Amino acid sequence: MLLSEGSISKKRLKIEINGIVQGVGFRPFVYKLALKYSLCGYILNAGKGVEIEIEGDEVQVDKFLTSISSNPPPLARIDTIHTTKIPIKGSKEFSIIQSLHTELKTMVSPDISMCPDCKKEMNDPSNRRYKYPFINCTNCGPRYTIIDSLPYDRKNTSMRKFKMCEKCKAEYEDPTNRRYHAQPISCYECGPKLEFISLIDSSYAKESEAIDRICDYIKAGKIVAVKGLGGFHIVCDATNEKSIEILRKKKHRPTKPLAVMFSDIAEIKKMCIINEKEESLIVSKERPIVLVTKKEDSKIAKNVAPNIDKIGVFLPYTPLHELILEKVNAPIVATSANISNQPIIRDKDELFQKLSLVIDAVLSNDREIINACDDSVVMSVEDRAVTLRCSRGYAPKSFFVSKKASKKVLAVGANQKSTITLAFENNLILSPHIGDLNSIDAFEYFIRTLDTFKRFYNFEPDIIVCDKHPGYETTKWAKAYVQQNRDIELIEVQHHYAHALSCMAEYNLDGEALAFCFDGTGYGDDGTIWGGEVLFVTPKSYKRVYHLKEFPLIGGEKAVKEPRRVALSLLFEYFSKDEISNMDNALINSFSKKEFDNFYLMYKKGINSPKCSSMGRLFDGVYALCGYLNPLGYEGESGLILETIAQKYHTSQSYSFVIDNNKIDIKEMLIEILKEKDKNIIASKFINTVAKIVVDISKKYPKLPVILSGGVFQNKVLLQKVIQDFKKSNIKYYLSTKIPVNDGGISLGQAYYALYRH
Ligand code: ZN
Ligand code: ZN
Ligand code: FE
């Protein structure tokens, strides 16, 4: 044999991997693979990812390469793998080389729920971390919420104040250990400590006793606060109607649904009806709140989610939650600790300052939450996940886009459900949910998030993108910022176009599409309020092809909270004053003669009655026509209740409508609704009508794929109907899965536009 034993069958590759590959256990993973295939070389964190040189048997090297891409660590996201064949160097071992500098451009990973390995250890009495509330490893635990700056090293996290004990240090330094370089590693000896403080009698307890005390309080019907990953939760027994009533009163939150945490999936199944997809979302490592249908006879108190058949459920995602649920032995309400619609509270002093009148006790700890992060919310529709809030577990969310950014882009989103997005190179990075920017605290949170992301990515924008709405806090901020930094370019993107773009960004679409952008409010190009828009879109431009025929909103903002005003506005628009006066229905009768005349005058003269084409408001109007005349308790309540009635009183019928001169005219529908003897049937027929509008228009453009975006498409019944009809008619469509269809996706769409403009 002339073949010498090495050189011919051996090769050496240089492999560069980009994506989320730092701080997610990638190096030990590769190290173990190299040992498995008896290969030599090294790995190091470099620039935007990791750099590997691997040498050995040709076949084994190929297997090694396949294993990397087919089965990476759970928290990793590989965007690109670049390999080059290089000369053999004759290495004798594989090593992890500590890198001195990284270019800081690696992605920040989101926080991930406790992994099965850690759970097993936590429940093992012989393990040194038995029942340890902060157990974690390379595959699980806090990330975004404890990171101050990059690179992701313990010294740059809020774990820096806890000095590793010898045992933890040994695990941390051992490449074969599953805690190798797990930055938040700790144990009873060296980690954060729990504390319990009663606001009733000032009693105090530490560590495991603190858990016992808080659980006693919950079981006794008290309302408590618990410090979790991204902030405090307000917690109480979810089967105790009285506690929830008190919580609602104290928080001034009359009807908005509260999320419930269960000990395990079996408990959820006892009280809710869930399908396979919902189950997979509930148990996923991201552990979001999942909207499911509750059973009629469930033990969950009715006032957890009044008047609707849905409930948001989730499983414990930290060891601490796990320990609490085990002890309380009943599902608990776990809702973000905040003052109505303000950011989640992450700091104990702030909690006492703002919520001391609401809570009876607190379970806190001394690990600082650097970046607040709310729980994520998802639902399943026709077997696909639909994200309603993209936050803990998912965000920061990075998207790889084929269009490379020639400049650094910062998009600041909308005013409600605000998020920001950074774009650089082939990345779009979406921040966690910030929230509604209607308070000083919320705006500060927005600024803090901006600073955090700028720090993470060493980022100064060349371009800032904002909404066209001059009144949005984000728009005002963007304009002021550009004023002071003259070399930064400002781009304004129309709100509904940004909705469509957000979906295009998620799917990396660059062609033409027909976009249905249905939401509550957005600033239109003509200065009116848009919201029932059908747009012709590409990543570079758009054209408004159809829209809901405009109607006024009597009282402007007031109408948004009071659906009966919207209903009256609709009637004024489509009927004469006499016709309306002669109508005998609960809606008309709910207005005094004076009110009626006054509103009519406002309508006629256009006083504080802005025109809108909003589909969200049409839902409100129809809700009032169904006989619901009280002001809304929370945004989206009308849609959720219509959804509930539509499921209970289901029909396949719909109402008439006319598409005339690019306007969707709903006069016929209103006439038919007013004639309806059985009011319960209105919801289903109305939702079918909206679906029919979407499908009918889509059929006019058989060559164009359809995009569904905007908050209205959070309506599960509507979405189901549209998707089913699309499938029947073979219509290709796109619907965001990973980012919210609501305003939470706007910043992503704005950033996507900037990539294509340059
Ligand atoms: Zn783990
Ligand atoms: Zn330790
Ligand atoms: Fe919107």
GROMACS .gro file of C-alpha atoms and ligand atoms in nm, residues 128-129 163-169 185-191, ligand 2:
model
   17
  128ARG     CA    1  -2.585   1.997   4.652
  129ARG     CA    2  -2.839   2.219   4.480
  163LYS     CA    3  -1.811   3.544   4.416
  164MET     CA    4  -1.811   3.184   4.294
  165CYS     CA    5  -1.730   2.927   4.560
  166GLU     CA    6  -1.463   2.664   4.486
  167LYS     CA    7  -1.715   2.400   4.381
  168CYS     CA    8  -1.899   2.628   4.141
  169LYS     CA    9  -1.570   2.758   4.005
  185ILE     CA   10  -2.380   2.965   3.802
  186SER     CA   11  -2.424   2.965   4.180
  187CYS     CA   12  -2.524   2.751   4.477
  188TYR     CA   13  -2.646   2.786   4.835
  189GLU     CA   14  -2.298   2.885   4.940
  190CYS     CA   15  -2.221   3.157   4.688
  191GLY     CA   16  -2.544   3.264   4.516
  760ZN      ZN   17  -2.128   2.798   4.469
   0.00000   0.00000   0.00000
